[in-house]
Amino acid sequence: MSHEPAVETPGYEAVAAPEAPAQEAPAQENPAPVTPAPEASAPRPRRRGPGPFTLLVLPGLVTLTTVAGFLALTGGLPDDWSAGESTPQDAAGGVNATYGPWLRKSADACTVVTPSTLAAQIEQLTGWSNDSATTSGAQGIAAFTAADWKTWGKDDDGNGRSSPSDPADAIMALGRQDCSLAEKVTDLRTDGTVNGDLVDLTLAAYAVGTDAVTKAGGVPASAQTYLTEVKALFAKYEAFDREDAGGGGVLADAILAPPVTTLTITSPYGSRQHPLTGVTKLHTGVDFGAPQGAQVSAARAGTVVFAAMTTAYGNRVVVDHGTIEGKRLQTTYSHLSAIGVTVGQTVQTGTPLGRVGSTGLSTGPHLHFEVIYDGYYADPQPWLALNG
């Protein structure tokens, strides 16, 4: 709800209905004779009743004039007006359809956050209620505290005031906050500090903070309830995502070149028990068995965005390949014995990135190769022409 200063609406004067002409008494068949007044030298003409113009046309003209005056004062019909509708229709999840464009615009700031993610968060936080009377001092549909609003709030709808109680401002602010958290957890996952799905990690960071996520190495138990409740609402709002859908999923054609010449898969993508930690979880890439020191090459042209030693992945290189069908594509190369590129370097398909090794949590020389599409781990095999 917009909290603009109250603007006094110009008053409308009541339009008086045209005074109906006086009606004569019905004529009688045998009227009594009337004696003319002495001063009358001739009979007065009898008044005629209202004609068709008075009865049919004049009332319509009065109504038309009134409507025209109203439109002139209010600036015309509202933009969302159409015949047969007096208010905007509800969209996904019963939410007012006017929120849809703001949810999509807010999610445009990053690839991890989607309109349905934001909508699900808002329902979990406030049930879309704009009631600001909360014990924590949080205000608006996205439950912003005054301190957080100073960081994330702006006048996004241009009404002259930045307010957490303005739904458009609140939706945009939540998107900025989420995308900032997504960037942080992406960096943590890239360097091997945390593991897990980026959406899960982002929501966990929102609930309990990035420090708690870092300490847990993933989604901490303290964030699990919030995460479960929000994710349960995703399907309810998925219609908000469709306008920007760009094909989604894994591309049908293999567009990545083999990162090593020997394509012997020793551990595929999917759930598995880690050979060292004993923990069963998602194996986020494919392990290619290869000799110590074998060359590792870029699978596609792009820019190196990470190249350093990490605890779990050992020597790790991440290459950003830009957007494919509107969604960002990255590949990673881990457990290297040596790194041959630097951050910011532009590479082409086949450019040497480093050498196969067994650094980090590894049982022997191999390349752990990952594909990250639109912020999600994907099975690398459909992306590669695996002939070995």
Coordinates of C-alpha atoms in Angstrom, one line a residue:
M1 CA 0.0 0.0 0.0
S2 CA 1.4 3.3 -1.0
H3 CA 2.0 5.8 1.8
E4 CA 1.9 9.0 -0.2
P5 CA 1.0 12.3 1.5
A6 CA -2.8 12.8 1.3
V7 CA -3.9 14.7 -1.7
E8 CA -7.2 16.5 -1.5
T9 CA -9.5 15.4 -4.3
P10 CA -11.2 18.2 -6.1
G11 CA -14.8 18.4 -4.9
Y12 CA -17.6 17.6 -7.3
E13 CA -20.6 19.8 -7.2
A14 CA -23.9 17.9 -7.4
V15 CA -25.3 18.2 -10.9
A16 CA -28.9 19.2 -10.5
A17 CA -31.4 17.1 -12.5
P18 CA -33.3 19.2 -15.1
E19 CA -36.5 20.5 -13.6
A20 CA -39.4 18.6 -15.0
P21 CA -42.0 20.7 -16.6
A22 CA -45.2 21.0 -14.7
Q23 CA -47.7 18.3 -15.7
E24 CA -51.3 19.2 -16.4
A25 CA -54.2 17.4 -15.0
P26 CA -55.6 14.7 -17.3
A27 CA -58.2 16.2 -19.7
Q28 CA -61.7 15.3 -18.8
E29 CA -64.3 14.2 -21.5
N30 CA -66.9 16.8 -20.4
P31 CA -65.1 19.6 -18.6
A32 CA -67.1 22.1 -16.7
P33 CA -67.3 25.5 -18.4
V34 CA -64.8 28.0 -17.3
T35 CA -65.6 31.7 -17.2
P36 CA -62.7 33.7 -18.6
A37 CA -61.3 36.4 -16.3
P38 CA -62.7 39.7 -17.1
E39 CA -59.3 41.2 -18.1
A40 CA -58.6 38.4 -20.6
S41 CA -59.4 39.5 -24.1
A42 CA -58.4 36.2 -25.6
P43 CA -57.9 32.6 -24.3
R44 CA -54.3 31.8 -23.3
P45 CA -52.6 29.0 -25.3
R46 CA -52.5 25.7 -23.5
R47 CA -49.1 24.4 -22.3
R48 CA -47.8 21.4 -24.1
G49 CA -46.4 18.3 -22.3
P50 CA -42.7 17.3 -22.5
G51 CA -41.6 16.2 -25.9
P52 CA -39.3 13.3 -27.0
F53 CA -36.2 15.6 -26.7
T54 CA -36.9 16.4 -23.0
L55 CA -37.7 12.8 -22.1
L56 CA -35.0 10.9 -24.0
V57 CA -32.1 13.1 -25.1
L58 CA -31.7 15.6 -22.4
P59 CA -31.1 13.1 -19.5
G60 CA -28.4 11.4 -21.7
L61 CA -26.6 14.7 -22.3
V62 CA -26.6 15.5 -18.6
T63 CA -25.1 12.1 -17.8
L64 CA -22.5 12.4 -20.6
T65 CA -21.5 15.9 -19.4
T66 CA -21.1 14.6 -15.8
V67 CA -18.8 11.6 -16.9
A68 CA -16.7 13.9 -19.1
G69 CA -16.2 16.3 -16.2
F70 CA -15.1 13.4 -14.0
L71 CA -12.6 12.0 -16.5
A72 CA -11.2 15.5 -17.0
L73 CA -10.5 15.9 -13.3
T74 CA -9.2 12.4 -12.7
G75 CA -7.1 12.0 -15.8
G76 CA -9.2 9.5 -17.6
L77 CA -9.7 5.7 -17.1
P78 CA -7.1 3.7 -15.1
D79 CA -4.5 1.9 -17.2
D80 CA -5.7 -1.5 -16.1
W81 CA -9.4 -0.8 -16.9
S82 CA -11.2 -2.9 -19.5
A83 CA -14.8 -3.6 -20.3
G84 CA -16.4 -5.7 -17.7
E85 CA -13.6 -5.3 -15.1
S86 CA -13.5 -2.9 -12.2
T87 CA -10.3 -4.2 -10.4
P88 CA -7.2 -6.1 -11.6
Q89 CA -7.7 -9.9 -11.6
D90 CA -5.8 -12.1 -9.2
A91 CA -2.7 -14.0 -10.6
A92 CA -0.8 -17.0 -9.3
G93 CA -1.6 -18.0 -5.8
G94 CA -4.5 -15.5 -5.5
V95 CA -2.1 -12.6 -5.4
N96 CA -3.1 -9.3 -7.1
A97 CA -1.8 -9.5 -10.7
T98 CA -0.2 -6.0 -10.4
Y99 CA 2.6 -7.6 -8.3
G100 CA 3.7 -9.9 -11.1
P101 CA 5.7 -7.3 -13.1
W102 CA 7.5 -6.2 -9.9
L103 CA 8.3 -9.8 -8.9
R104 CA 9.8 -10.4 -12.3
K105 CA 11.7 -7.1 -12.4
S106 CA 13.1 -7.8 -9.0
A107 CA 14.3 -11.3 -9.9
D108 CA 16.1 -9.9 -13.0
A109 CA 18.9 -8.8 -10.8
C110 CA 20.4 -12.3 -10.6
T111 CA 19.8 -15.8 -12.0
V112 CA 19.4 -17.6 -8.6
V113 CA 16.3 -15.8 -7.4
T114 CA 13.1 -16.3 -9.4
P115 CA 9.7 -14.5 -9.1
S116 CA 8.2 -17.6 -7.5
T117 CA 11.0 -17.6 -4.9
L118 CA 10.3 -14.1 -3.9
A119 CA 6.5 -14.7 -3.8
A120 CA 6.9 -17.8 -1.7
Q121 CA 9.1 -15.9 0.8
I122 CA 6.6 -13.1 1.1
E123 CA 3.8 -15.5 1.8
Q124 CA 5.8 -17.3 4.5
L125 CA 6.8 -14.0 6.1
T126 CA 3.5 -12.1 6.2
G127 CA 0.9 -13.9 4.1
W128 CA 1.0 -10.8 1.8
S129 CA -0.4 -8.7 4.7
N130 CA 0.7 -5.1 4.7
D131 CA -0.2 -4.7 8.4
S132 CA 2.9 -3.0 10.0
A133 CA 1.8 -3.6 13.6
T134 CA 4.3 -6.3 14.5
T135 CA 6.2 -6.9 17.8
S136 CA 9.5 -6.9 15.9
G137 CA 8.9 -3.6 14.3
A138 CA 9.0 -5.2 10.8
Q139 CA 6.8 -3.4 8.2
G140 CA 5.1 -4.3 5.0
I141 CA 4.6 -7.5 3.0
A142 CA 8.3 -8.4 3.1
A143 CA 8.6 -7.7 6.9
F144 CA 11.5 -5.2 6.7
T145 CA 12.9 -3.8 9.9
A146 CA 13.9 -0.1 9.9
A147 CA 17.6 -1.0 9.9
D148 CA 17.3 -3.4 6.9
W149 CA 15.2 -0.9 5.0
K150 CA 18.0 1.6 5.2
T151 CA 20.2 -0.9 3.4
W152 CA 17.9 -2.3 0.8
G153 CA 14.9 0.1 0.5
K154 CA 14.5 2.5 -2.5
D155 CA 11.6 4.4 -4.1
D156 CA 11.3 1.9 -6.9
D157 CA 7.9 2.9 -8.1
G158 CA 8.8 6.6 -8.3
N159 CA 5.9 7.8 -6.1
G160 CA 8.2 10.2 -4.2
R161 CA 8.6 8.1 -1.1
S162 CA 10.6 4.9 -0.2
S163 CA 8.5 2.8 2.2
P164 CA 8.5 -0.9 3.3
S165 CA 4.7 -0.6 3.3
D166 CA 4.7 0.2 -0.4
P167 CA 4.4 -3.3 -2.0
A168 CA 6.4 -2.4 -5.1
D169 CA 9.2 -0.9 -3.1
A170 CA 9.2 -4.0 -0.7
I171 CA 9.3 -6.5 -3.5
M172 CA 12.2 -4.8 -5.2
A173 CA 14.1 -4.5 -1.9
L174 CA 13.7 -8.2 -1.1
G175 CA 15.1 -9.0 -4.5
R176 CA 18.1 -6.9 -3.9
Q177 CA 18.7 -8.5 -0.5
D178 CA 18.3 -12.0 -1.9
C179 CA 20.5 -11.4 -4.9
S180 CA 23.3 -10.0 -2.6
L181 CA 23.0 -13.2 -0.5
A182 CA 23.0 -15.4 -3.6
E183 CA 26.3 -13.7 -4.7
K184 CA 27.9 -14.4 -1.4
V185 CA 26.9 -18.0 -1.2
T186 CA 27.9 -18.5 -4.8
D187 CA 31.4 -17.3 -3.9
L188 CA 31.4 -19.6 -0.9
R189 CA 30.4 -22.6 -3.0
T190 CA 32.8 -21.7 -5.7
D191 CA 35.8 -21.8 -3.4
G192 CA 34.6 -25.0 -1.7
T193 CA 33.7 -23.5 1.7
V194 CA 30.0 -24.6 1.4
N195 CA 28.1 -27.1 -0.6
G196 CA 24.6 -27.4 -1.8
D197 CA 21.9 -25.9 -4.0
L198 CA 22.3 -22.1 -4.5
V199 CA 18.6 -21.4 -3.9
D200 CA 18.7 -23.4 -0.6
L201 CA 21.9 -21.7 0.5
T202 CA 20.4 -18.3 -0.3
L203 CA 17.3 -18.9 1.6
A204 CA 19.3 -20.2 4.5
A205 CA 21.5 -17.2 4.5
Y206 CA 18.4 -15.0 4.6
A207 CA 17.0 -16.9 7.6
V208 CA 20.1 -17.3 9.7
G209 CA 22.9 -15.3 8.0
T210 CA 25.9 -16.1 5.8
D211 CA 28.1 -16.7 8.9
A212 CA 25.9 -19.6 10.0
V213 CA 25.9 -21.1 6.5
T214 CA 29.6 -20.8 6.3
K215 CA 30.1 -22.4 9.7
A216 CA 27.8 -25.3 8.8
G217 CA 29.4 -25.8 5.3
G218 CA 25.9 -25.7 3.9
V219 CA 22.3 -25.3 5.1
P220 CA 22.4 -25.3 8.9
A221 CA 19.7 -27.1 10.9
S222 CA 18.5 -23.8 12.3
A223 CA 17.4 -22.7 8.8
Q224 CA 15.8 -26.0 7.8
T225 CA 12.2 -25.2 8.9
Y226 CA 12.2 -21.8 7.1
L227 CA 13.6 -23.5 4.0
T228 CA 11.0 -26.2 4.0
E229 CA 8.1 -23.8 4.4
V230 CA 9.2 -21.5 1.6
K231 CA 10.0 -24.3 -0.9
A232 CA 6.6 -25.9 -0.3
L233 CA 5.1 -22.7 -1.8
F234 CA 7.2 -22.6 -5.0
A235 CA 4.7 -24.5 -7.1
K236 CA 1.9 -22.2 -6.0
Y237 CA 3.6 -19.2 -7.7
E238 CA 5.4 -20.8 -10.6
A239 CA 3.1 -19.0 -13.0
F240 CA 5.0 -15.8 -12.2
D241 CA 8.1 -17.4 -13.7
R242 CA 6.6 -18.3 -17.1
E243 CA 6.9 -14.9 -18.8
D244 CA 10.7 -15.0 -18.5
A245 CA 11.1 -18.7 -19.2
G246 CA 13.8 -19.2 -21.8
G247 CA 13.5 -22.9 -22.5
G248 CA 14.9 -24.1 -19.2
G249 CA 16.6 -27.3 -18.4
V250 CA 19.6 -28.9 -20.1
L251 CA 20.2 -28.1 -23.7
A252 CA 19.5 -30.9 -26.1
D253 CA 22.9 -30.6 -28.0
A254 CA 26.3 -31.2 -26.4
I255 CA 28.0 -27.8 -26.5
L256 CA 31.0 -28.5 -24.3
A257 CA 34.3 -30.0 -25.5
P258 CA 36.0 -32.7 -23.4
P259 CA 38.1 -31.2 -20.6
V260 CA 40.5 -34.1 -20.7
T261 CA 41.5 -36.5 -23.5
T262 CA 40.7 -39.6 -21.4
L263 CA 37.0 -39.6 -20.6
T264 CA 36.8 -42.6 -18.3
I265 CA 34.1 -41.9 -15.7
T266 CA 35.1 -43.2 -12.3
S267 CA 32.2 -41.5 -10.4
P268 CA 29.1 -40.1 -12.1
Y269 CA 26.8 -37.2 -11.2
G270 CA 24.2 -38.1 -8.5
S271 CA 23.7 -39.1 -4.9
R272 CA 26.6 -41.1 -3.5
Q273 CA 28.5 -41.9 -0.3
H274 CA 31.7 -39.8 -0.2
P275 CA 34.7 -42.2 -0.2
L276 CA 36.5 -40.2 2.5
T277 CA 33.8 -38.6 4.7
G278 CA 31.3 -41.4 4.4
V279 CA 28.5 -38.8 4.0
T280 CA 25.8 -39.6 1.4
K281 CA 25.0 -36.5 -0.6
L282 CA 24.8 -35.2 -4.1
H283 CA 28.0 -35.7 -6.2
T284 CA 27.8 -32.4 -8.0
G285 CA 29.9 -33.4 -11.0
V286 CA 31.6 -36.2 -12.9
D287 CA 35.0 -37.6 -12.0
F288 CA 37.2 -38.4 -14.9
G289 CA 40.0 -40.8 -14.1
A290 CA 43.2 -39.5 -15.8
P291 CA 47.0 -39.8 -15.2
Q292 CA 48.7 -37.4 -12.8
G293 CA 49.8 -34.3 -14.7
A294 CA 47.5 -34.8 -17.7
Q295 CA 46.4 -31.6 -19.4
V296 CA 43.0 -30.1 -18.4
S297 CA 41.4 -27.8 -21.0
A298 CA 38.6 -25.3 -21.1
A299 CA 35.4 -27.0 -22.3
R300 CA 34.1 -23.7 -23.9
A301 CA 35.3 -20.1 -24.5
G302 CA 34.8 -17.9 -21.5
T303 CA 36.4 -16.0 -18.6
V304 CA 38.2 -17.4 -15.6
V305 CA 36.3 -16.2 -12.5
F306 CA 38.1 -18.3 -9.9
A307 CA 41.6 -20.0 -9.7
A308 CA 42.9 -20.9 -6.3
M309 CA 43.4 -23.6 -3.7
T310 CA 40.4 -24.7 -1.7
T311 CA 40.0 -27.2 1.2
A312 CA 37.6 -29.7 -0.4
Y313 CA 38.2 -29.2 -4.1
G314 CA 42.0 -28.6 -3.9
N315 CA 43.3 -26.5 -6.8
R316 CA 40.1 -25.3 -8.5
V317 CA 39.4 -23.3 -11.6
V318 CA 35.9 -21.9 -12.5
V319 CA 35.2 -20.6 -16.0
D320 CA 32.2 -18.4 -16.8
H321 CA 30.8 -19.0 -20.3
G322 CA 28.2 -16.2 -20.3
T323 CA 24.6 -16.8 -21.0
I324 CA 23.1 -19.7 -23.0
E325 CA 19.4 -19.2 -23.8
G326 CA 19.3 -16.4 -21.3
K327 CA 20.8 -18.4 -18.4
R328 CA 24.4 -18.3 -17.1
L329 CA 26.7 -21.3 -17.8
Q330 CA 29.8 -22.1 -15.8
T331 CA 32.2 -25.1 -15.7
T332 CA 34.5 -26.1 -12.9
Y333 CA 37.8 -28.1 -12.8
S334 CA 39.0 -29.4 -9.4
H335 CA 41.7 -31.4 -7.6
L336 CA 44.3 -30.0 -10.1
S337 CA 48.0 -30.6 -9.4
A338 CA 48.8 -27.2 -10.9
I339 CA 46.8 -24.1 -12.1
G340 CA 47.8 -22.5 -15.4
V341 CA 45.4 -19.5 -15.6
T342 CA 44.6 -16.5 -13.6
V343 CA 41.3 -14.8 -12.6
G344 CA 40.1 -12.4 -15.4
Q345 CA 41.9 -14.3 -18.1
T346 CA 39.9 -15.0 -21.3
V347 CA 40.1 -18.5 -22.6
Q348 CA 39.0 -20.4 -25.7
T349 CA 37.8 -23.9 -26.1
G350 CA 40.8 -26.1 -25.5
T351 CA 42.9 -23.5 -23.7
P352 CA 45.1 -25.3 -21.0
L353 CA 43.8 -24.5 -17.5
G354 CA 46.0 -26.8 -15.4
R355 CA 47.0 -30.4 -14.8
V356 CA 45.2 -33.4 -13.3
G357 CA 46.1 -34.0 -9.7
S358 CA 44.7 -35.2 -6.3
T359 CA 44.7 -32.1 -4.2
G360 CA 42.0 -31.5 -1.6
L361 CA 39.6 -34.3 -0.5
S362 CA 40.7 -36.9 -3.1
T363 CA 41.6 -40.6 -3.2
G364 CA 43.7 -40.4 -6.3
P365 CA 44.5 -38.5 -9.6
H366 CA 41.3 -37.4 -11.4
L367 CA 39.4 -34.4 -12.6
H368 CA 36.2 -33.4 -10.9
F369 CA 34.3 -31.6 -13.6
E370 CA 31.0 -29.7 -12.9
V371 CA 28.4 -27.8 -15.0
I372 CA 26.5 -25.1 -13.3
Y373 CA 23.5 -23.8 -15.3
D374 CA 21.3 -21.0 -14.1
G375 CA 22.8 -21.4 -10.6
Y376 CA 22.1 -25.2 -10.4
Y377 CA 24.4 -28.1 -10.7
A378 CA 23.6 -30.2 -13.8
D379 CA 24.7 -33.6 -14.9
P380 CA 27.7 -32.8 -17.2
Q381 CA 27.2 -35.9 -19.4
P382 CA 24.4 -34.4 -21.6
W383 CA 26.5 -31.4 -22.2
L384 CA 29.5 -33.3 -23.4
A385 CA 30.2 -35.6 -26.4
L386 CA 31.5 -38.6 -24.4
N387 CA 33.2 -40.9 -26.8
G388 CA 35.7 -42.4 -24.4

